[in-house]
mmCIF file with all atom_site columns, C-alpha atoms in Angstrom:
data_model
loop_
_atom_site.group_PDB
_atom_site.id
_atom_site.type_symbol
_atom_site.label_atom_id
_atom_site.label_alt_id
_atom_site.label_comp_id
_atom_site.label_asym_id
_atom_site.label_entity_id
_atom_site.label_seq_id
_atom_site.pdbx_PDB_ins_code
_atom_site.Cartn_x
_atom_site.Cartn_y
_atom_site.Cartn_z
_atom_site.occupancy
_atom_site.B_iso_or_equiv
_atom_site.pdbx_formal_charge
_atom_site.auth_seq_id
_atom_site.auth_comp_id
_atom_site.auth_asym_id
_atom_site.auth_atom_id
_atom_site.pdbx_PDB_model_num
ATOM 1   C CA . UNK A 1 1   ? -15.548 11.418  -12.272 1.00 36.00 ? 71  UNK A CA 1
ATOM 2   C CA . UNK A 1 2   ? -17.038 12.190  -8.397  1.00 36.00 ? 72  UNK A CA 1
ATOM 3   C CA . UNK A 1 3   ? -14.321 14.176  -6.610  1.00 38.00 ? 73  UNK A CA 1
ATOM 4   C CA . UNK A 1 4   ? -13.630 11.717  -3.576  1.00 40.00 ? 74  UNK A CA 1
ATOM 5   C CA . UNK A 1 5   ? -14.446 8.507   -5.523  1.00 52.00 ? 75  UNK A CA 1
ATOM 6   C CA . UNK A 1 6   ? -11.500 6.494   -6.373  1.00 66.00 ? 76  UNK A CA 1
ATOM 7   C CA . UNK A 1 7   ? -9.405  6.454   -9.343  1.00 72.00 ? 77  UNK A CA 1
ATOM 8   C CA . UNK A 1 8   ? -10.504 3.372   -12.354 1.00 81.00 ? 78  UNK A CA 1
ATOM 9   C CA . UNK A 1 9   ? -7.036  3.184   -13.833 1.00 83.00 ? 79  UNK A CA 1
ATOM 10  C CA . UNK A 1 10  ? -7.131  -1.105  -13.773 1.00 82.00 ? 80  UNK A CA 1
ATOM 11  C CA . UNK A 1 11  ? -10.322 -0.399  -16.148 1.00 81.00 ? 81  UNK A CA 1
ATOM 12  C CA . UNK A 1 12  ? -7.866  1.668   -18.546 1.00 82.00 ? 82  UNK A CA 1
ATOM 13  C CA . UNK A 1 13  ? -5.631  -0.618  -18.263 1.00 81.00 ? 83  UNK A CA 1
ATOM 14  C CA . UNK A 1 14  ? -8.147  -3.392  -19.331 1.00 78.00 ? 84  UNK A CA 1
ATOM 15  C CA . UNK A 1 15  ? -8.788  -1.361  -22.160 1.00 79.00 ? 85  UNK A CA 1
ATOM 16  C CA . UNK A 1 16  ? -5.959  -1.218  -23.639 1.00 79.00 ? 86  UNK A CA 1
ATOM 17  C CA . UNK A 1 17  ? -4.604  2.367   -22.447 1.00 85.00 ? 87  UNK A CA 1
ATOM 18  C CA . UNK A 1 18  ? -0.778  2.518   -22.427 1.00 86.00 ? 88  UNK A CA 1
ATOM 19  C CA . UNK A 1 19  ? 1.835   2.489   -18.957 1.00 85.00 ? 89  UNK A CA 1
ATOM 20  C CA . UNK A 1 20  ? 2.633   5.799   -19.961 1.00 87.00 ? 90  UNK A CA 1
ATOM 21  C CA . UNK A 1 21  ? -0.743  7.252   -20.061 1.00 86.00 ? 91  UNK A CA 1
ATOM 22  C CA . UNK A 1 22  ? -1.877  5.700   -17.342 1.00 87.00 ? 92  UNK A CA 1
ATOM 23  C CA . UNK A 1 23  ? 0.502   7.396   -14.438 1.00 87.00 ? 93  UNK A CA 1
ATOM 24  C CA . UNK A 1 24  ? -0.373  10.000  -16.301 1.00 88.00 ? 94  UNK A CA 1
ATOM 25  C CA . UNK A 1 25  ? -4.305  9.673   -15.515 1.00 88.00 ? 95  UNK A CA 1
ATOM 26  C CA . UNK A 1 26  ? -3.874  8.922   -12.360 1.00 85.00 ? 96  UNK A CA 1
ATOM 27  C CA . UNK A 1 27  ? -0.915  11.226  -11.253 1.00 85.00 ? 97  UNK A CA 1
ATOM 28  C CA . UNK A 1 28  ? -3.378  14.090  -12.898 1.00 86.00 ? 98  UNK A CA 1
ATOM 29  C CA . UNK A 1 29  ? -6.465  12.852  -11.032 1.00 84.00 ? 99  UNK A CA 1
ATOM 30  C CA . UNK A 1 30  ? -4.440  12.423  -7.880  1.00 82.00 ? 100 UNK A CA 1
ATOM 31  C CA . UNK A 1 31  ? -3.453  15.730  -8.080  1.00 80.00 ? 101 UNK A CA 1
ATOM 32  C CA . UNK A 1 32  ? -7.224  17.236  -9.237  1.00 80.00 ? 102 UNK A CA 1
ATOM 33  C CA . UNK A 1 33  ? -8.349  14.926  -6.287  1.00 78.00 ? 103 UNK A CA 1
ATOM 34  C CA . UNK A 1 34  ? -5.980  17.027  -3.521  1.00 74.00 ? 104 UNK A CA 1
ATOM 35  C CA . UNK A 1 35  ? -5.699  20.319  -5.130  1.00 75.00 ? 105 UNK A CA 1
ATOM 36  C CA . UNK A 1 36  ? -9.102  20.642  -7.535  1.00 75.00 ? 106 UNK A CA 1
ATOM 37  C CA . UNK A 1 37  ? -9.283  20.946  -12.063 1.00 74.00 ? 107 UNK A CA 1
ATOM 38  C CA . UNK A 1 38  ? -8.827  24.416  -12.018 1.00 74.00 ? 108 UNK A CA 1
ATOM 39  C CA . UNK A 1 39  ? -5.782  24.699  -11.382 1.00 74.00 ? 109 UNK A CA 1
ATOM 40  C CA . UNK A 1 40  ? -4.900  21.585  -14.190 1.00 78.00 ? 110 UNK A CA 1
ATOM 41  C CA . UNK A 1 41  ? -3.464  22.629  -17.685 1.00 83.00 ? 111 UNK A CA 1
ATOM 42  C CA . UNK A 1 42  ? -6.451  23.217  -20.570 1.00 82.00 ? 112 UNK A CA 1
ATOM 43  C CA . UNK A 1 43  ? -4.419  19.837  -21.399 1.00 86.00 ? 113 UNK A CA 1
ATOM 44  C CA . UNK A 1 44  ? -4.422  17.672  -18.787 1.00 85.00 ? 114 UNK A CA 1
ATOM 45  C CA . UNK A 1 45  ? -8.446  18.378  -18.280 1.00 83.00 ? 115 UNK A CA 1
ATOM 46  C CA . UNK A 1 46  ? -8.779  17.189  -21.146 1.00 84.00 ? 116 UNK A CA 1
ATOM 47  C CA . UNK A 1 47  ? -6.942  14.198  -21.036 1.00 87.00 ? 117 UNK A CA 1
ATOM 48  C CA . UNK A 1 48  ? -9.016  13.522  -17.981 1.00 85.00 ? 118 UNK A CA 1
ATOM 49  C CA . UNK A 1 49  ? -12.362 14.059  -19.490 1.00 83.00 ? 119 UNK A CA 1
ATOM 50  C CA . UNK A 1 50  ? -11.362 11.791  -22.577 1.00 83.00 ? 120 UNK A CA 1
ATOM 51  C CA . UNK A 1 51  ? -10.279 9.088   -19.550 1.00 84.00 ? 121 UNK A CA 1
ATOM 52  C CA . UNK A 1 52  ? -13.647 8.859   -17.654 1.00 82.00 ? 122 UNK A CA 1
ATOM 53  C CA . UNK A 1 53  ? -15.088 9.250   -20.993 1.00 80.00 ? 123 UNK A CA 1
ATOM 54  C CA . UNK A 1 54  ? -13.514 6.151   -22.491 1.00 80.00 ? 124 UNK A CA 1
ATOM 55  C CA . UNK A 1 55  ? -14.924 4.293   -19.112 1.00 77.00 ? 125 UNK A CA 1
ATOM 56  C CA . UNK A 1 56  ? -17.797 2.013   -18.749 1.00 72.00 ? 126 UNK A CA 1
ATOM 57  C CA . UNK A 1 57  ? -20.499 3.568   -16.884 1.00 69.00 ? 127 UNK A CA 1
ATOM 58  C CA . UNK A 1 58  ? -20.586 2.486   -13.435 1.00 61.00 ? 128 UNK A CA 1
ATOM 59  C CA . UNK A 1 59  ? -24.861 0.935   -12.367 1.00 54.00 ? 129 UNK A CA 1
ATOM 60  C CA . UNK A 1 60  ? -25.942 3.214   -9.780  1.00 49.00 ? 130 UNK A CA 1
ATOM 61  C CA . UNK A 1 61  ? -25.939 1.588   -5.787  1.00 46.00 ? 131 UNK A CA 1
ATOM 62  C CA . UNK A 1 62  ? -28.155 2.966   -2.719  1.00 45.00 ? 132 UNK A CA 1
ATOM 63  C CA . UNK A 1 63  ? -26.716 4.861   -0.943  1.00 46.00 ? 133 UNK A CA 1
ATOM 64  C CA . UNK A 1 64  ? -23.513 2.821   0.279   1.00 47.00 ? 134 UNK A CA 1
ATOM 65  C CA . UNK A 1 65  ? -23.983 0.213   -2.060  1.00 48.00 ? 135 UNK A CA 1
ATOM 66  C CA . UNK A 1 66  ? -20.327 0.622   -4.167  1.00 59.00 ? 136 UNK A CA 1
ATOM 67  C CA . UNK A 1 67  ? -18.253 0.821   -1.105  1.00 74.00 ? 137 UNK A CA 1
ATOM 68  C CA . UNK A 1 68  ? -15.269 -0.707  -1.843  1.00 82.00 ? 138 UNK A CA 1
ATOM 69  C CA . UNK A 1 69  ? -13.763 -3.141  0.999   1.00 89.00 ? 139 UNK A CA 1
ATOM 70  C CA . UNK A 1 70  ? -10.492 -2.543  2.257   1.00 90.00 ? 140 UNK A CA 1
ATOM 71  C CA . UNK A 1 71  ? -9.287  -5.062  0.609   1.00 90.00 ? 141 UNK A CA 1
ATOM 72  C CA . UNK A 1 72  ? -10.113 -3.535  -2.967  1.00 89.00 ? 142 UNK A CA 1
ATOM 73  C CA . UNK A 1 73  ? -8.404  0.001   -1.940  1.00 90.00 ? 143 UNK A CA 1
ATOM 74  C CA . UNK A 1 74  ? -5.395  0.667   -3.336  1.00 89.00 ? 144 UNK A CA 1
ATOM 75  C CA . UNK A 1 75  ? -3.227  1.745   -0.187  1.00 92.00 ? 145 UNK A CA 1
ATOM 76  C CA . UNK A 1 76  ? -3.691  -1.734  0.698   1.00 93.00 ? 146 UNK A CA 1
ATOM 77  C CA . UNK A 1 77  ? -3.664  -3.599  -2.783  1.00 92.00 ? 147 UNK A CA 1
ATOM 78  C CA . UNK A 1 78  ? 0.127   -2.046  -3.246  1.00 93.00 ? 148 UNK A CA 1
ATOM 79  C CA . UNK A 1 79  ? 1.202   -3.755  0.928   1.00 94.00 ? 149 UNK A CA 1
ATOM 80  C CA . UNK A 1 80  ? -0.717  -7.120  -0.583  1.00 94.00 ? 150 UNK A CA 1
ATOM 81  C CA . UNK A 1 81  ? 1.428   -6.956  -3.986  1.00 93.00 ? 151 UNK A CA 1
ATOM 82  C CA . UNK A 1 82  ? 4.978   -5.923  -1.863  1.00 94.00 ? 152 UNK A CA 1
ATOM 83  C CA . UNK A 1 83  ? 4.532   -9.171  -0.009  1.00 95.00 ? 153 UNK A CA 1
ATOM 84  C CA . UNK A 1 84  ? 3.267   -11.210 -2.877  1.00 94.00 ? 154 UNK A CA 1
ATOM 85  C CA . UNK A 1 85  ? 6.168   -10.137 -4.667  1.00 93.00 ? 155 UNK A CA 1
ATOM 86  C CA . UNK A 1 86  ? 8.717   -11.214 -1.250  1.00 95.00 ? 156 UNK A CA 1
ATOM 87  C CA . UNK A 1 87  ? 6.483   -14.563 -0.747  1.00 94.00 ? 157 UNK A CA 1
ATOM 88  C CA . UNK A 1 88  ? 7.577   -15.692 -4.017  1.00 93.00 ? 158 UNK A CA 1
ATOM 89  C CA . UNK A 1 89  ? 10.936  -14.271 -4.485  1.00 93.00 ? 159 UNK A CA 1
ATOM 90  C CA . UNK A 1 90  ? 14.176  -17.292 -4.709  1.00 94.00 ? 160 UNK A CA 1
ATOM 91  C CA . UNK A 1 91  ? 14.891  -15.781 -1.250  1.00 94.00 ? 161 UNK A CA 1
ATOM 92  C CA . UNK A 1 92  ? 12.093  -16.774 0.548   1.00 93.00 ? 162 UNK A CA 1
ATOM 93  C CA . UNK A 1 93  ? 12.218  -20.154 -1.339  1.00 92.00 ? 163 UNK A CA 1
ATOM 94  C CA . UNK A 1 94  ? 15.793  -20.545 -0.430  1.00 93.00 ? 164 UNK A CA 1
ATOM 95  C CA . UNK A 1 95  ? 14.512  -19.826 3.521   1.00 93.00 ? 165 UNK A CA 1
ATOM 96  C CA . UNK A 1 96  ? 14.618  -23.859 5.736   1.00 91.00 ? 166 UNK A CA 1
ATOM 97  C CA . UNK A 1 97  ? 13.983  -24.904 8.939   1.00 90.00 ? 167 UNK A CA 1
ATOM 98  C CA . UNK A 1 98  ? 11.340  -22.098 9.636   1.00 90.00 ? 168 UNK A CA 1
ATOM 99  C CA . UNK A 1 99  ? 13.317  -19.294 9.025   1.00 93.00 ? 169 UNK A CA 1
ATOM 100 C CA . UNK A 1 100 ? 12.310  -16.402 7.224   1.00 94.00 ? 170 UNK A CA 1
ATOM 101 C CA . UNK A 1 101 ? 12.016  -12.634 6.526   1.00 96.00 ? 171 UNK A CA 1
ATOM 102 C CA . UNK A 1 102 ? 11.666  -9.660  8.686   1.00 96.00 ? 172 UNK A CA 1
ATOM 103 C CA . UNK A 1 103 ? 9.978   -7.665  5.727   1.00 97.00 ? 173 UNK A CA 1
ATOM 104 C CA . UNK A 1 104 ? 7.438   -10.323 5.202   1.00 96.00 ? 174 UNK A CA 1
ATOM 105 C CA . UNK A 1 105 ? 6.561   -9.977  8.842   1.00 97.00 ? 175 UNK A CA 1
ATOM 106 C CA . UNK A 1 106 ? 5.757   -6.422  9.259   1.00 97.00 ? 176 UNK A CA 1
ATOM 107 C CA . UNK A 1 107 ? 3.551   -6.239  6.068   1.00 97.00 ? 177 UNK A CA 1
ATOM 108 C CA . UNK A 1 108 ? 1.787   -9.458  7.215   1.00 97.00 ? 178 UNK A CA 1
ATOM 109 C CA . UNK A 1 109 ? 0.966   -7.143  10.214  1.00 97.00 ? 179 UNK A CA 1
ATOM 110 C CA . UNK A 1 110 ? 0.165   -4.412  8.651   1.00 97.00 ? 180 UNK A CA 1
ATOM 111 C CA . UNK A 1 111 ? -2.346  -5.654  6.724   1.00 96.00 ? 181 UNK A CA 1
ATOM 112 C CA . UNK A 1 112 ? -3.876  -7.408  9.755   1.00 96.00 ? 182 UNK A CA 1
ATOM 113 C CA . UNK A 1 113 ? -3.904  -3.735  11.351  1.00 96.00 ? 183 UNK A CA 1
ATOM 114 C CA . UNK A 1 114 ? -5.436  -2.511  8.118   1.00 96.00 ? 184 UNK A CA 1
ATOM 115 C CA . UNK A 1 115 ? -8.653  -5.204  8.102   1.00 94.00 ? 185 UNK A CA 1
ATOM 116 C CA . UNK A 1 116 ? -9.204  -5.233  11.644  1.00 94.00 ? 186 UNK A CA 1
ATOM 117 C CA . UNK A 1 117 ? -9.627  -1.276  12.254  1.00 94.00 ? 187 UNK A CA 1
ATOM 118 C CA . UNK A 1 118 ? -10.944 -0.142  8.940   1.00 93.00 ? 188 UNK A CA 1
ATOM 119 C CA . UNK A 1 119 ? -9.596  2.736   8.237   1.00 93.00 ? 189 UNK A CA 1
ATOM 120 C CA . UNK A 1 120 ? -10.847 4.762   5.089   1.00 92.00 ? 190 UNK A CA 1
ATOM 121 C CA . UNK A 1 121 ? -7.783  5.358   2.611   1.00 91.00 ? 191 UNK A CA 1
ATOM 122 C CA . UNK A 1 122 ? -8.596  8.128   1.211   1.00 88.00 ? 192 UNK A CA 1
ATOM 123 C CA . UNK A 1 123 ? -6.191  10.623  0.182   1.00 86.00 ? 193 UNK A CA 1
ATOM 124 C CA . UNK A 1 124 ? -6.109  12.052  4.003   1.00 91.00 ? 194 UNK A CA 1
ATOM 125 C CA . UNK A 1 125 ? -5.885  8.432   5.657   1.00 91.00 ? 195 UNK A CA 1
ATOM 126 C CA . UNK A 1 126 ? -2.579  7.426   2.263   1.00 91.00 ? 196 UNK A CA 1
ATOM 127 C CA . UNK A 1 127 ? -1.179  11.121  2.777   1.00 91.00 ? 197 UNK A CA 1
ATOM 128 C CA . UNK A 1 128 ? -1.115  10.276  6.567   1.00 93.00 ? 198 UNK A CA 1
ATOM 129 C CA . UNK A 1 129 ? 0.824   6.320   5.960   1.00 94.00 ? 199 UNK A CA 1
ATOM 130 C CA . UNK A 1 130 ? 3.799   7.725   5.019   1.00 91.00 ? 200 UNK A CA 1
ATOM 131 C CA . UNK A 1 131 ? 5.379   7.850   8.744   1.00 91.00 ? 201 UNK A CA 1
ATOM 132 C CA . UNK A 1 132 ? 5.142   4.346   8.524   1.00 94.00 ? 202 UNK A CA 1
ATOM 133 C CA . UNK A 1 133 ? 8.264   4.264   6.270   1.00 94.00 ? 203 UNK A CA 1
ATOM 134 C CA . UNK A 1 134 ? 10.676  5.012   9.105   1.00 93.00 ? 204 UNK A CA 1
ATOM 135 C CA . UNK A 1 135 ? 9.447   2.687   11.023  1.00 95.00 ? 205 UNK A CA 1
ATOM 136 C CA . UNK A 1 136 ? 8.800   0.191   8.823   1.00 95.00 ? 206 UNK A CA 1
ATOM 137 C CA . UNK A 1 137 ? 13.003  0.595   9.060   1.00 93.00 ? 207 UNK A CA 1
ATOM 138 C CA . UNK A 1 138 ? 13.399  0.680   12.432  1.00 93.00 ? 208 UNK A CA 1
ATOM 139 C CA . UNK A 1 139 ? 11.770  -2.775  12.757  1.00 94.00 ? 209 UNK A CA 1
ATOM 140 C CA . UNK A 1 140 ? 13.665  -4.278  10.090  1.00 94.00 ? 210 UNK A CA 1
ATOM 141 C CA . UNK A 1 141 ? 16.720  -3.021  11.075  1.00 92.00 ? 211 UNK A CA 1
ATOM 142 C CA . UNK A 1 142 ? 15.952  -3.673  14.715  1.00 92.00 ? 212 UNK A CA 1
ATOM 143 C CA . UNK A 1 143 ? 16.073  -7.610  12.984  1.00 92.00 ? 213 UNK A CA 1
ATOM 144 C CA . UNK A 1 144 ? 18.986  -7.271  11.679  1.00 89.00 ? 214 UNK A CA 1
ATOM 145 C CA . UNK A 1 145 ? 20.679  -7.129  14.602  1.00 88.00 ? 215 UNK A CA 1
ATOM 146 C CA . UNK A 1 146 ? 20.784  -10.944 15.964  1.00 78.00 ? 216 UNK A CA 1
ATOM 147 C CA . UNK A 1 147 ? 20.061  -12.468 12.455  1.00 79.00 ? 217 UNK A CA 1
ATOM 148 C CA . UNK A 1 148 ? 21.284  -13.013 9.063   1.00 90.00 ? 218 UNK A CA 1
ATOM 149 C CA . UNK A 1 149 ? 21.270  -9.943  6.432   1.00 94.00 ? 219 UNK A CA 1
ATOM 150 C CA . UNK A 1 150 ? 20.295  -11.022 2.866   1.00 95.00 ? 220 UNK A CA 1
ATOM 151 C CA . UNK A 1 151 ? 19.568  -9.574  -0.796  1.00 95.00 ? 221 UNK A CA 1
ATOM 152 C CA . UNK A 1 152 ? 15.527  -8.613  -1.738  1.00 95.00 ? 222 UNK A CA 1
ATOM 153 C CA . UNK A 1 153 ? 15.930  -6.250  -5.216  1.00 94.00 ? 223 UNK A CA 1
ATOM 154 C CA . UNK A 1 154 ? 12.822  -4.309  -3.786  1.00 94.00 ? 224 UNK A CA 1
ATOM 155 C CA . UNK A 1 155 ? 13.255  -1.902  -7.472  1.00 92.00 ? 225 UNK A CA 1
ATOM 156 C CA . UNK A 1 156 ? 13.450  -4.743  -9.804  1.00 92.00 ? 226 UNK A CA 1
ATOM 157 C CA . UNK A 1 157 ? 10.228  -5.825  -7.321  1.00 92.00 ? 227 UNK A CA 1
ATOM 158 C CA . UNK A 1 158 ? 9.110   -2.585  -7.816  1.00 91.00 ? 228 UNK A CA 1
ATOM 159 C CA . UNK A 1 159 ? 8.850   -2.681  -11.445 1.00 91.00 ? 229 UNK A CA 1
ATOM 160 C CA . UNK A 1 160 ? 7.382   -6.264  -11.964 1.00 89.00 ? 230 UNK A CA 1
ATOM 161 C CA . UNK A 1 161 ? 4.595   -4.908  -9.413  1.00 88.00 ? 231 UNK A CA 1
ATOM 162 C CA . UNK A 1 162 ? 4.058   -1.216  -11.547 1.00 88.00 ? 232 UNK A CA 1
ATOM 163 C CA . UNK A 1 163 ? 4.130   -3.546  -14.710 1.00 84.00 ? 233 UNK A CA 1
ATOM 164 C CA . UNK A 1 164 ? 0.981   -5.877  -13.546 1.00 77.00 ? 234 UNK A CA 1
ATOM 165 C CA . UNK A 1 165 ? -0.866  -3.379  -11.418 1.00 68.00 ? 235 UNK A CA 1
ATOM 166 C CA . UNK A 1 166 ? -0.371  -0.041  -10.854 1.00 80.00 ? 236 UNK A CA 1
ATOM 167 C CA . UNK A 1 167 ? 2.307   1.985   -12.812 1.00 84.00 ? 237 UNK A CA 1
ATOM 168 C CA . UNK A 1 168 ? 2.280   5.211   -9.856  1.00 83.00 ? 238 UNK A CA 1
ATOM 169 C CA . UNK A 1 169 ? 2.830   2.783   -6.716  1.00 88.00 ? 239 UNK A CA 1
ATOM 170 C CA . UNK A 1 170 ? 6.024   4.188   -5.079  1.00 88.00 ? 240 UNK A CA 1
ATOM 171 C CA . UNK A 1 171 ? 8.823   1.853   -3.212  1.00 89.00 ? 241 UNK A CA 1
ATOM 172 C CA . UNK A 1 172 ? 8.467   0.087   0.266   1.00 91.00 ? 242 UNK A CA 1
ATOM 173 C CA . UNK A 1 173 ? 11.733  1.657   1.099   1.00 89.00 ? 243 UNK A CA 1
ATOM 174 C CA . UNK A 1 174 ? 12.809  4.810   2.002   1.00 80.00 ? 244 UNK A CA 1
ATOM 175 C CA . UNK A 1 175 ? 14.934  7.324   -0.235  1.00 79.00 ? 245 UNK A CA 1
ATOM 176 C CA . UNK A 1 176 ? 16.972  7.378   2.307   1.00 76.00 ? 246 UNK A CA 1
ATOM 177 C CA . UNK A 1 177 ? 17.426  4.046   3.557   1.00 79.00 ? 247 UNK A CA 1
ATOM 178 C CA . UNK A 1 178 ? 21.671  3.226   4.310   1.00 80.00 ? 248 UNK A CA 1
ATOM 179 C CA . UNK A 1 179 ? 21.056  -0.613  3.086   1.00 86.00 ? 249 UNK A CA 1
ATOM 180 C CA . UNK A 1 180 ? 18.885  0.057   -0.063  1.00 88.00 ? 250 UNK A CA 1
ATOM 181 C CA . UNK A 1 181 ? 18.673  -3.859  -0.693  1.00 92.00 ? 251 UNK A CA 1
ATOM 182 C CA . UNK A 1 182 ? 19.138  -5.556  2.658   1.00 93.00 ? 252 UNK A CA 1
ATOM 183 C CA . UNK A 1 183 ? 16.460  -8.351  3.840   1.00 95.00 ? 253 UNK A CA 1
ATOM 184 C CA . UNK A 1 184 ? 16.944  -9.240  7.428   1.00 95.00 ? 254 UNK A CA 1
ATOM 185 C CA . UNK A 1 185 ? 16.785  -12.989 7.864   1.00 96.00 ? 255 UNK A CA 1
ATOM 186 C CA . UNK A 1 186 ? 15.163  -14.223 11.224  1.00 95.00 ? 256 UNK A CA 1
ATOM 187 C CA . UNK A 1 187 ? 15.588  -18.296 12.524  1.00 93.00 ? 257 UNK A CA 1
ATOM 188 C CA . UNK A 1 188 ? 12.565  -19.671 14.022  1.00 90.00 ? 258 UNK A CA 1
ATOM 189 C CA . UNK A 1 189 ? 13.107  -18.846 17.916  1.00 89.00 ? 259 UNK A CA 1
ATOM 190 C CA . UNK A 1 190 ? 13.000  -14.967 17.002  1.00 92.00 ? 260 UNK A CA 1
ATOM 191 C CA . UNK A 1 191 ? 9.993   -15.236 14.083  1.00 93.00 ? 261 UNK A CA 1
ATOM 192 C CA . UNK A 1 192 ? 7.265   -14.871 17.367  1.00 92.00 ? 262 UNK A CA 1
ATOM 193 C CA . UNK A 1 193 ? 9.221   -11.946 19.737  1.00 94.00 ? 263 UNK A CA 1
ATOM 194 C CA . UNK A 1 194 ? 9.960   -10.110 16.456  1.00 95.00 ? 264 UNK A CA 1
ATOM 195 C CA . UNK A 1 195 ? 5.808   -10.451 15.212  1.00 96.00 ? 265 UNK A CA 1
ATOM 196 C CA . UNK A 1 196 ? 5.090   -9.428  18.631  1.00 95.00 ? 266 UNK A CA 1
ATOM 197 C CA . UNK A 1 197 ? 7.035   -6.342  18.799  1.00 96.00 ? 267 UNK A CA 1
ATOM 198 C CA . UNK A 1 198 ? 5.905   -5.684  15.701  1.00 97.00 ? 268 UNK A CA 1
ATOM 199 C CA . UNK A 1 199 ? 2.333   -6.410  16.549  1.00 97.00 ? 269 UNK A CA 1
ATOM 200 C CA . UNK A 1 200 ? 1.987   -3.914  18.762  1.00 96.00 ? 270 UNK A CA 1
ATOM 201 C CA . UNK A 1 201 ? 3.464   -1.211  17.161  1.00 97.00 ? 271 UNK A CA 1
ATOM 202 C CA . UNK A 1 202 ? 1.984   -1.188  14.297  1.00 97.00 ? 272 UNK A CA 1
ATOM 203 C CA . UNK A 1 203 ? -1.437  -1.921  15.809  1.00 97.00 ? 273 UNK A CA 1
ATOM 204 C CA . UNK A 1 204 ? -0.873  1.588   17.696  1.00 96.00 ? 274 UNK A CA 1
ATOM 205 C CA . UNK A 1 205 ? 0.355   3.283   14.878  1.00 96.00 ? 275 UNK A CA 1
ATOM 206 C CA . UNK A 1 206 ? -2.355  2.189   12.224  1.00 96.00 ? 276 UNK A CA 1
ATOM 207 C CA . UNK A 1 207 ? -5.007  4.214   15.584  1.00 95.00 ? 277 UNK A CA 1
ATOM 208 C CA . UNK A 1 208 ? -2.728  6.840   15.493  1.00 94.00 ? 278 UNK A CA 1
ATOM 209 C CA . UNK A 1 209 ? -1.837  7.850   11.988  1.00 94.00 ? 279 UNK A CA 1
ATOM 210 C CA . UNK A 1 210 ? -4.909  6.998   10.452  1.00 95.00 ? 280 UNK A CA 1
ATOM 211 C CA . UNK A 1 211 ? -7.173  10.619  10.073  1.00 93.00 ? 281 UNK A CA 1
ATOM 212 C CA . UNK A 1 212 ? -10.239 8.067   9.661   1.00 93.00 ? 282 UNK A CA 1
ATOM 213 C CA . UNK A 1 213 ? -9.486  6.234   13.088  1.00 93.00 ? 283 UNK A CA 1
ATOM 214 C CA . UNK A 1 214 ? -8.716  8.810   15.451  1.00 90.00 ? 284 UNK A CA 1
ATOM 215 C CA . UNK A 1 215 ? -12.413 8.485   16.858  1.00 88.00 ? 285 UNK A CA 1
ATOM 216 C CA . UNK A 1 216 ? -12.661 4.793   16.861  1.00 87.00 ? 286 UNK A CA 1
ATOM 217 C CA . UNK A 1 217 ? -13.092 3.032   20.413  1.00 89.00 ? 287 UNK A CA 1
ATOM 218 C CA . UNK A 1 218 ? -12.323 -0.275  18.935  1.00 88.00 ? 288 UNK A CA 1
ATOM 219 C CA . UNK A 1 219 ? -10.215 -2.587  21.203  1.00 91.00 ? 289 UNK A CA 1
ATOM 220 C CA . UNK A 1 220 ? -7.307  -4.273  20.274  1.00 92.00 ? 290 UNK A CA 1
ATOM 221 C CA . UNK A 1 221 ? -7.556  -7.736  17.959  1.00 92.00 ? 291 UNK A CA 1
ATOM 222 C CA . UNK A 1 222 ? -6.515  -10.336 20.320  1.00 92.00 ? 292 UNK A CA 1
ATOM 223 C CA . UNK A 1 223 ? -4.089  -12.094 18.891  1.00 90.00 ? 293 UNK A CA 1
ATOM 224 C CA . UNK A 1 224 ? -5.108  -14.920 17.367  1.00 90.00 ? 294 UNK A CA 1
ATOM 225 C CA . UNK A 1 225 ? -7.808  -12.573 15.201  1.00 91.00 ? 295 UNK A CA 1
ATOM 226 C CA . UNK A 1 226 ? -6.739  -12.941 11.170  1.00 88.00 ? 296 UNK A CA 1
ATOM 227 C CA . UNK A 1 227 ? -8.651  -11.798 8.520   1.00 85.00 ? 297 UNK A CA 1
ATOM 228 C CA . UNK A 1 228 ? -11.301 -13.358 6.896   1.00 74.00 ? 298 UNK A CA 1
ATOM 229 C CA . UNK A 1 229 ? -9.875  -15.125 3.871   1.00 59.00 ? 299 UNK A CA 1
#
């Protein structure tokens, strides 16, 4: 596999590889991307070669022909999976009269910003994306001040996502979160104001955080802009 390409853990999963081997493959692949294969133990280099030998050959493309869309990138899929877990949860299903969780709003705005600005989402971007973890906690804590706080099992949702997606995906929440299961809910009247505030901060953080957007001159999207389905 060429340095700088995306890993192919989903293809190995389809080939029947175990969750343990998938996790090992992705961790070794990410380590090699950052530090190089020379720093790996011999048995780990052999494991990677065996994994890549098992993968089907990719068809040759012209320059840029095999480029992934933003929706296919691991970071985007990770956020989407977290959002879907919340939307399909009993806690969201039980909300009425326009009430909604603050967490889904935050993730919707992150995904919107990514779809609009189209960062590369390679290793430099995803490493810097960790800066959004405390920002998410801050936004949601602000929502909790004026709304009701319910409970959402983030660890259980993450484990379900790992089983059906990528084993090495990390938690959405900060390990230092004071209330790791807190799930603030907003009344219909508060949703628009909260979304507007989060939207502006997410757009600014996306532009300033991701290295691949350092030289972007793209203006902010109109308020009614939404990603194409």
